PDB file of C-alpha atoms in Angstrom:
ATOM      1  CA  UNK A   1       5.465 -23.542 -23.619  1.00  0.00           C
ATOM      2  CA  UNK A   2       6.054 -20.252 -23.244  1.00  0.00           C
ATOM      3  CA  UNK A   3       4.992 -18.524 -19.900  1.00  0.00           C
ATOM      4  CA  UNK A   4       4.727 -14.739 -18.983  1.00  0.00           C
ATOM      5  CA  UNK A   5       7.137 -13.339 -16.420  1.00  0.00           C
ATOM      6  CA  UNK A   6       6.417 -12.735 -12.894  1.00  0.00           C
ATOM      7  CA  UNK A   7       4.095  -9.496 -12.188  1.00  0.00           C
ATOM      8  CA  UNK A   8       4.411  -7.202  -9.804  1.00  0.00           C
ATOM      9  CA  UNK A   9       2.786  -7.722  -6.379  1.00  0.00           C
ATOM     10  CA  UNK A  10       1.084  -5.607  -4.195  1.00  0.00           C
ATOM     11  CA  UNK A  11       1.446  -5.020  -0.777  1.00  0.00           C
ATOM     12  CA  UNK A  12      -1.542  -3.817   1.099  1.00  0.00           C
ATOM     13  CA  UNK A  13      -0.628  -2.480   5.117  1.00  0.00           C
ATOM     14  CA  UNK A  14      -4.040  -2.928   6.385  1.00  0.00           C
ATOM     15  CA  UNK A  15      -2.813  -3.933  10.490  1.00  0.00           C
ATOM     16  CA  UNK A  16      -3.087  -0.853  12.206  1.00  0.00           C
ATOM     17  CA  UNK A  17      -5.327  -0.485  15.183  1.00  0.00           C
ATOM     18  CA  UNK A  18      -6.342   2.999  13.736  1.00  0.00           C
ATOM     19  CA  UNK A  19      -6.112   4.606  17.450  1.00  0.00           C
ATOM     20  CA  UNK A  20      -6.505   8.308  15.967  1.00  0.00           C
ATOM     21  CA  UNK A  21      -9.653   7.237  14.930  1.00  0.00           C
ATOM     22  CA  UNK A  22     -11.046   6.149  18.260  1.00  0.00           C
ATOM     23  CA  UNK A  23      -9.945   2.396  17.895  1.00  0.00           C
ATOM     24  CA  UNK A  24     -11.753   1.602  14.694  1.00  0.00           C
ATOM     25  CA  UNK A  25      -9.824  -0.773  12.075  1.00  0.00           C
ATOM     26  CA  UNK A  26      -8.906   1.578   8.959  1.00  0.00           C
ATOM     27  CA  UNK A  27      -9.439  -1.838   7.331  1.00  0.00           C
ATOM     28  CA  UNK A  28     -13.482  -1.676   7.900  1.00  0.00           C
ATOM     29  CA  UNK A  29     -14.201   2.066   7.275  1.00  0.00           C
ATOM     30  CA  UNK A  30     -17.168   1.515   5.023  1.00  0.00           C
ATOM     31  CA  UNK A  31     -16.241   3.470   1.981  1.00  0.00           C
ATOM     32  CA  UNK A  32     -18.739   3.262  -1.422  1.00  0.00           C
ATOM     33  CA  UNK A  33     -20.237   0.695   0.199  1.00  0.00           C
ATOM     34  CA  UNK A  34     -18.083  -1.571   0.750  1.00  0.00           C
ATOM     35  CA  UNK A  35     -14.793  -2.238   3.447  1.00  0.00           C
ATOM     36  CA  UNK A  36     -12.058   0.570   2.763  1.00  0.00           C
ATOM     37  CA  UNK A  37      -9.399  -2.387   2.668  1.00  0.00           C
ATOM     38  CA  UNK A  38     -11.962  -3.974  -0.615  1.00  0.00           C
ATOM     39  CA  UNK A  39     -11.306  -0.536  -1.967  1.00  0.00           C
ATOM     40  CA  UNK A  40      -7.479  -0.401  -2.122  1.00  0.00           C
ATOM     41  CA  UNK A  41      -7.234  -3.949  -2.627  1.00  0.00           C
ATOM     42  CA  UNK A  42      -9.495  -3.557  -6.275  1.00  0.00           C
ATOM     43  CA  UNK A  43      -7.087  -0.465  -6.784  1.00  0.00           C
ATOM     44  CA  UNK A  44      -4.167  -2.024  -7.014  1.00  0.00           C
ATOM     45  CA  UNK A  45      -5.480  -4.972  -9.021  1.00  0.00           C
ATOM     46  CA  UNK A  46      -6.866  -2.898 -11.380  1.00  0.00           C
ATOM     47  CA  UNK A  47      -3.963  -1.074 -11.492  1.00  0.00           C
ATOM     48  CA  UNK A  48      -2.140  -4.265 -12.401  1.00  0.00           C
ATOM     49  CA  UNK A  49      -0.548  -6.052  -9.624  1.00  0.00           C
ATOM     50  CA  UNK A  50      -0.443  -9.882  -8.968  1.00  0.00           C
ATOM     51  CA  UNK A  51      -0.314 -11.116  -6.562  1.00  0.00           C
ATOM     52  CA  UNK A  52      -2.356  -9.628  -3.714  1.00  0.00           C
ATOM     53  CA  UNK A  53      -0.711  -9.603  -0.139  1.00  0.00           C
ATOM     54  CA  UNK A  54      -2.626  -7.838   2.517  1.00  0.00           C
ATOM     55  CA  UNK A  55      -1.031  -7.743   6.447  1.00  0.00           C
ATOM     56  CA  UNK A  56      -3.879  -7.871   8.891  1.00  0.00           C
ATOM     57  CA  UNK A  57      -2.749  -7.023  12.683  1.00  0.00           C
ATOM     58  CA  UNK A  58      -5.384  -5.598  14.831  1.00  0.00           C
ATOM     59  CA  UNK A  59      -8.862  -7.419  15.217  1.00  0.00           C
ATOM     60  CA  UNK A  60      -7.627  -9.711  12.117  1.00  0.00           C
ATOM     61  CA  UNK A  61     -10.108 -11.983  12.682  1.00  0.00           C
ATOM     62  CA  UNK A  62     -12.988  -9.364  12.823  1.00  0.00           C
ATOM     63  CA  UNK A  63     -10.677  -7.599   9.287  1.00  0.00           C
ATOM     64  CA  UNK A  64     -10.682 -11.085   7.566  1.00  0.00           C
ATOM     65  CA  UNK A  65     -14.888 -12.145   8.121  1.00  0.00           C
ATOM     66  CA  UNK A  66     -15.704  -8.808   6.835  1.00  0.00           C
ATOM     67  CA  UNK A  67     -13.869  -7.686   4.075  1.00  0.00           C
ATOM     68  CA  UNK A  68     -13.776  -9.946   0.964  1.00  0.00           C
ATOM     69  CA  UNK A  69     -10.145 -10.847  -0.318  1.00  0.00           C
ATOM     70  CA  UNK A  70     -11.020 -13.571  -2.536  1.00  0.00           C
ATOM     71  CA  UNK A  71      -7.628 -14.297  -4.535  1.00  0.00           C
ATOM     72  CA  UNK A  72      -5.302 -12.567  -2.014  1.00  0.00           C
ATOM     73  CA  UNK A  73      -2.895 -14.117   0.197  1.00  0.00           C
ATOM     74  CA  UNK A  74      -3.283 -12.871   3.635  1.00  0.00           C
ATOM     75  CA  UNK A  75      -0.254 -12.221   6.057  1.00  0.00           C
ATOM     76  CA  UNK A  76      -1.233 -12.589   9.834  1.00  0.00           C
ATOM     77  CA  UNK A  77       1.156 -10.573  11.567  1.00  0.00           C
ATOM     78  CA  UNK A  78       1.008 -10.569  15.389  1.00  0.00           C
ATOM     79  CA  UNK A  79       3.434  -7.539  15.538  1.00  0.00           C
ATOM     80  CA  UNK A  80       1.678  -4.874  14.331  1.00  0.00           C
ATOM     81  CA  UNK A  81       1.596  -2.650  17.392  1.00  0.00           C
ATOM     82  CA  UNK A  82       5.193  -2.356  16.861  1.00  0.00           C
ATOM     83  CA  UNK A  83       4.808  -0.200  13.680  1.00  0.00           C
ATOM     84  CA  UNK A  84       3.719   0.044  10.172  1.00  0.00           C
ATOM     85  CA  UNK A  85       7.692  -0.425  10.128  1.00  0.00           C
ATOM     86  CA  UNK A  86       6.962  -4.099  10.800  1.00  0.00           C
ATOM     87  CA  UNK A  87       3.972  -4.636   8.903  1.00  0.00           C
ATOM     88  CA  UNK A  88       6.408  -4.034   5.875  1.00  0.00           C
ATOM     89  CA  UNK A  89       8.917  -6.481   7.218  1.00  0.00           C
ATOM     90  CA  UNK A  90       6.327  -9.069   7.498  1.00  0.00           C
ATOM     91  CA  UNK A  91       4.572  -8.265   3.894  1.00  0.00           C
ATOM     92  CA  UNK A  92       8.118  -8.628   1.798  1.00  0.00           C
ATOM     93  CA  UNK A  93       8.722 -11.915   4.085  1.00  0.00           C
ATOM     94  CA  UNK A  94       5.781 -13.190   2.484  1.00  0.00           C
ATOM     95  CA  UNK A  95       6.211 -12.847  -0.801  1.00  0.00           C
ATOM     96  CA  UNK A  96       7.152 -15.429  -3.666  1.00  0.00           C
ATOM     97  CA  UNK A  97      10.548 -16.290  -4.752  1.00  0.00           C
ATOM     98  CA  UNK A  98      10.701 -14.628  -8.206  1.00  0.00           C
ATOM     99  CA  UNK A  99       8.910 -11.493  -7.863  1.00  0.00           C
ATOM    100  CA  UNK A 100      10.249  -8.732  -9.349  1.00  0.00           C
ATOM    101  CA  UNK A 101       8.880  -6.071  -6.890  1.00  0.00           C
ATOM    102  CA  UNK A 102       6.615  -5.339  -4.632  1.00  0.00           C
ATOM    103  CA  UNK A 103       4.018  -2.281  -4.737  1.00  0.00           C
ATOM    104  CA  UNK A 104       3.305  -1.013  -1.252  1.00  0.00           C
ATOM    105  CA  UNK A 105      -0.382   0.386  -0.518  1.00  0.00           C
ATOM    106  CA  UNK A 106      -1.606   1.668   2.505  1.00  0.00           C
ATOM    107  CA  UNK A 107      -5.100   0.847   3.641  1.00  0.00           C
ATOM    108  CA  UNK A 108      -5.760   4.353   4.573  1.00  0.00           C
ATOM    109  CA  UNK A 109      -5.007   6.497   1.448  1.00  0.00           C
ATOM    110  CA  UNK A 110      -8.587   6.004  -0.390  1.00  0.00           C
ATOM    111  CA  UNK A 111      -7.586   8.519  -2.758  1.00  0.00           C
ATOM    112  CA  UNK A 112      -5.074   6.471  -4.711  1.00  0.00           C
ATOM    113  CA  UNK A 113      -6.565   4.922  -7.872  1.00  0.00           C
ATOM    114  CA  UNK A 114      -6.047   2.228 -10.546  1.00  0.00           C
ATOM    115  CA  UNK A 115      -4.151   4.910 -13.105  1.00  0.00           C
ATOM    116  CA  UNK A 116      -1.459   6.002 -10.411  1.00  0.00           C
ATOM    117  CA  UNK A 117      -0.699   2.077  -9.277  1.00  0.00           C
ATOM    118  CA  UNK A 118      -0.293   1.778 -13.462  1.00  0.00           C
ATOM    119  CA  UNK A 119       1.869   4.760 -13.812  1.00  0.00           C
ATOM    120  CA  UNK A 120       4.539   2.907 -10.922  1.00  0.00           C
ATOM    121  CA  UNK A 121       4.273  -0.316 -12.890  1.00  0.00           C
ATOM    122  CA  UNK A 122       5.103   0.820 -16.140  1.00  0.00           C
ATOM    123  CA  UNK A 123       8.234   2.320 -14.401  1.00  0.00           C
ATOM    124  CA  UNK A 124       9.206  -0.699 -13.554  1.00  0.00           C
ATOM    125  CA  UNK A 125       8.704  -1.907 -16.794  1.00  0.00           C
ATOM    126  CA  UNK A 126      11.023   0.700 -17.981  1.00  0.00           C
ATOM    127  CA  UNK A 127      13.616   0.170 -15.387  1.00  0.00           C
ATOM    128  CA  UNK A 128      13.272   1.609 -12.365  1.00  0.00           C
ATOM    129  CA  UNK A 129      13.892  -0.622  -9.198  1.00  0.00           C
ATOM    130  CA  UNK A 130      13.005   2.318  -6.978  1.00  0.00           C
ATOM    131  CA  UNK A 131       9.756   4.770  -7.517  1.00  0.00           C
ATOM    132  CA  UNK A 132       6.972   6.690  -5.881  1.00  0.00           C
ATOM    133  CA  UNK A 133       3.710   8.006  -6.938  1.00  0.00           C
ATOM    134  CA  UNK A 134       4.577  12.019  -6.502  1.00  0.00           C
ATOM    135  CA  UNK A 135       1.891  14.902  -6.254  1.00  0.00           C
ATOM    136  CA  UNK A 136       3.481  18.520  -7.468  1.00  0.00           C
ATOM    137  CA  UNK A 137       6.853  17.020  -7.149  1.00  0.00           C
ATOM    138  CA  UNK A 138       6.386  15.681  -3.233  1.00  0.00           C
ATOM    139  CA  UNK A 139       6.848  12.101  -2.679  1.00  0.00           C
ATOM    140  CA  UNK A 140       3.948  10.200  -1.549  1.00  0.00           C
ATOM    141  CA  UNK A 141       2.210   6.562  -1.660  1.00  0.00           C
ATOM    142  CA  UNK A 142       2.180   4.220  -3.188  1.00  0.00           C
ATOM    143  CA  UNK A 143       5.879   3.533  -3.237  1.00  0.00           C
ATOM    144  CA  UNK A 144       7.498   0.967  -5.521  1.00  0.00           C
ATOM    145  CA  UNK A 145      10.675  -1.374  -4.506  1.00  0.00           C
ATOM    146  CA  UNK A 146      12.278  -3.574  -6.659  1.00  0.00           C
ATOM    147  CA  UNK A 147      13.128  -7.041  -5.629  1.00  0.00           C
ATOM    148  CA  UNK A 148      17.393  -5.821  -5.092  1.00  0.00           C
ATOM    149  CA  UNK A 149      16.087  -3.715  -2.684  1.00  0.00           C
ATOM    150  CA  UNK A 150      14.048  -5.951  -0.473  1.00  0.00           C
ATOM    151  CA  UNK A 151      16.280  -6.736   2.156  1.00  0.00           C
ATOM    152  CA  UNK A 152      17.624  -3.733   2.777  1.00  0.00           C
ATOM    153  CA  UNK A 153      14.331  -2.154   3.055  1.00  0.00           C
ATOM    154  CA  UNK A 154      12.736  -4.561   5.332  1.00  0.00           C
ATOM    155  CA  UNK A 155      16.113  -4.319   7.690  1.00  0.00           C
ATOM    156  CA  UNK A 156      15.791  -0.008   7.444  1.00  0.00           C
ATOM    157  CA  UNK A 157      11.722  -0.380   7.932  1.00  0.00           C
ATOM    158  CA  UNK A 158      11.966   0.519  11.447  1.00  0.00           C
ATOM    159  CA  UNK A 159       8.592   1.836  13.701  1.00  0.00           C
ATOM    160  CA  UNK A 160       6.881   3.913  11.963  1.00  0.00           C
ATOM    161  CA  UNK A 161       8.731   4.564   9.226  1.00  0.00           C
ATOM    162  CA  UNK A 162       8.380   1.848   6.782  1.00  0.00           C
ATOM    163  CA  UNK A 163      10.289   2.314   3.320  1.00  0.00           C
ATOM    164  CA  UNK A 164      11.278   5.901   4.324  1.00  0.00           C
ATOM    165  CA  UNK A 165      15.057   5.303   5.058  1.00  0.00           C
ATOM    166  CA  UNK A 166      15.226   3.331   1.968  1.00  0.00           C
ATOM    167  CA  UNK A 167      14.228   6.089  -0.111  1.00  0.00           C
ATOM    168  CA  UNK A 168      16.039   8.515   1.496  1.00  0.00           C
ATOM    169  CA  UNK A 169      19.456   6.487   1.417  1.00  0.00           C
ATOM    170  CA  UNK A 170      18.986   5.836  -2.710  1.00  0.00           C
ATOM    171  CA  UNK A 171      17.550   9.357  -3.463  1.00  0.00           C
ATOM    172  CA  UNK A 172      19.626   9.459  -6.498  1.00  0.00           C
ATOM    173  CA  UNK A 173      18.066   6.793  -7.857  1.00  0.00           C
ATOM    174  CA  UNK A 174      14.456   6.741  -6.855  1.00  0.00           C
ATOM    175  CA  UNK A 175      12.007   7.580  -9.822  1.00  0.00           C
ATOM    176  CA  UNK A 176       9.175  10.297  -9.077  1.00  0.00           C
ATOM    177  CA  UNK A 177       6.075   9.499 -10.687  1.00  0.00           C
ATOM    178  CA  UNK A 178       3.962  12.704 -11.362  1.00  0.00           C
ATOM    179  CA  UNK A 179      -0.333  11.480 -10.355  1.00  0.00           C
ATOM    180  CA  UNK A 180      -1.188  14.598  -8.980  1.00  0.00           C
ATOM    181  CA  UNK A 181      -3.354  14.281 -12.019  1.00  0.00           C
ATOM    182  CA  UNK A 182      -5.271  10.947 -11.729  1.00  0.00           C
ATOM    183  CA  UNK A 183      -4.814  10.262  -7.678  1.00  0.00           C
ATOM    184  CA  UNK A 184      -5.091  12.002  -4.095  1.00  0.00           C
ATOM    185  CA  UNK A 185      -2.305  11.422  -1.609  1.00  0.00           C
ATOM    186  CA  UNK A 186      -3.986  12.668   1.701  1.00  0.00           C
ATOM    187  CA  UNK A 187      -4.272   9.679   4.324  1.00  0.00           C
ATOM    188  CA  UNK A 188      -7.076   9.225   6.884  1.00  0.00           C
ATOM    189  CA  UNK A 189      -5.495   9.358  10.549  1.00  0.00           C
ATOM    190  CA  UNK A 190      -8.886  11.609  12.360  1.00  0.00           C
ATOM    191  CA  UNK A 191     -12.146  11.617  12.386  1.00  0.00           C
ATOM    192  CA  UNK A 192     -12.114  14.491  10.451  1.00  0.00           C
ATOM    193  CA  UNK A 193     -10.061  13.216   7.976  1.00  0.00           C
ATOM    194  CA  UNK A 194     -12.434  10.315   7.822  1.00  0.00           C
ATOM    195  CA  UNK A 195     -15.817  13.120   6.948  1.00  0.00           C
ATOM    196  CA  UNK A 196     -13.426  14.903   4.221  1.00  0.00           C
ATOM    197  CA  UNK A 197     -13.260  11.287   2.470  1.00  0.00           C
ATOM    198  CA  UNK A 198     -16.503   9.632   3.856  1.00  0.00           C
ATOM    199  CA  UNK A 199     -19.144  11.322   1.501  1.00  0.00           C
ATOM    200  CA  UNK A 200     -17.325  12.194  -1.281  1.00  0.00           C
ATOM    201  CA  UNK A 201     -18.203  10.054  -5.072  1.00  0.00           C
ATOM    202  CA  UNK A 202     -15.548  11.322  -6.939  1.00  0.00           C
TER     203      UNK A 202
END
């Protein structure tokens, strides 16, 4: 019998404490609704990734009751105060044997949609073990990192800086994926960032 390859998964950092924000869980902004983390999680499924993995640090408990992630695999990481750095480490630990790559997605970039998550995979598809979503030629989230490049990136995924180094060290061969078009890179780090993004339906 024949059976399909291994799909990409998708890697949703949803374990910071969101401090900026007055100590309130980017994971449980309520955005259209529902739980911001819901939101990116349906994004990148309907974008086209399977499996799921979402790393829950702080209040993971409170994260976990409130949010639905039916169908994902969720990756309890203790570490999380050490950096977003980390919460990378401990996402690509967790993944299958076999997968091909790994689509990161941060919890706190509502703006990203279904279309740009498709645009990375089909790169893949085509070849590329290295891309990012790009918006007027600047590279930005969500980041793709084929499976040759997994341990390198989780030993240069330092602090803060998650797959940064990575892409930096193989510039020559990391694939810019125009979305400007279909997706909105700002992130939510204020409470002012949070009213740009809070009321808007589009």
């Amino acid at each position: 019998m024949q059976t399909s390859p291994p799909r990409v998964a998708a890697l949703v950092l949803a374990a910071g404490a969101g401090r900026r924000l007055g100590g309130r869980p980017k994971a449980l902004l309520e955005y259209r609704g529902r739980p911001l983390l819901e939101h990116a999680v349906a994004v990148v499924r309907d974008g086209g990734c399977a499996p799921v993995h979402v790393v829950l640090g702080a209040a993971r408990e409170q994260v976990a009751a409130a949010a639905d992630l039916t169908g994902c695999t969720v990756v309890a990481h203790p570490g999380w105060a050490d950096g977003m750095g980390s919460s990378l480490r401990a996402g690509l630990a967790s993944l299958p044997p076999g997968c091909p790559a790994a689509l990161v997605m941060l919890v706190d970039t509502p703006g990203i949609t279904a279309p740009a998550v498709a645009r990375l995979l089909a790169a893949h598809r085509a070849g590329a073990e290295l891309a990012a979503a790009s918006y007027g030629g600047r590279r930005g989230h969500p980041v793709l990192i084929g499976a040759r490049h997994f341990a390198e990136a989780a030993a240069a995924a330092r602090g803060d800086r998650g797959a940064r180094e990575l892409l930096a060290a193989h510039a020559a061969d990391l694939l810019l994926v125009e979305c400007g078009d279909v997706a909105v890179p700002d992130d939510v780090d204020t409470p002012g960032d949070w009213a740009r993004w809070s009321g808007r339906e589009d």
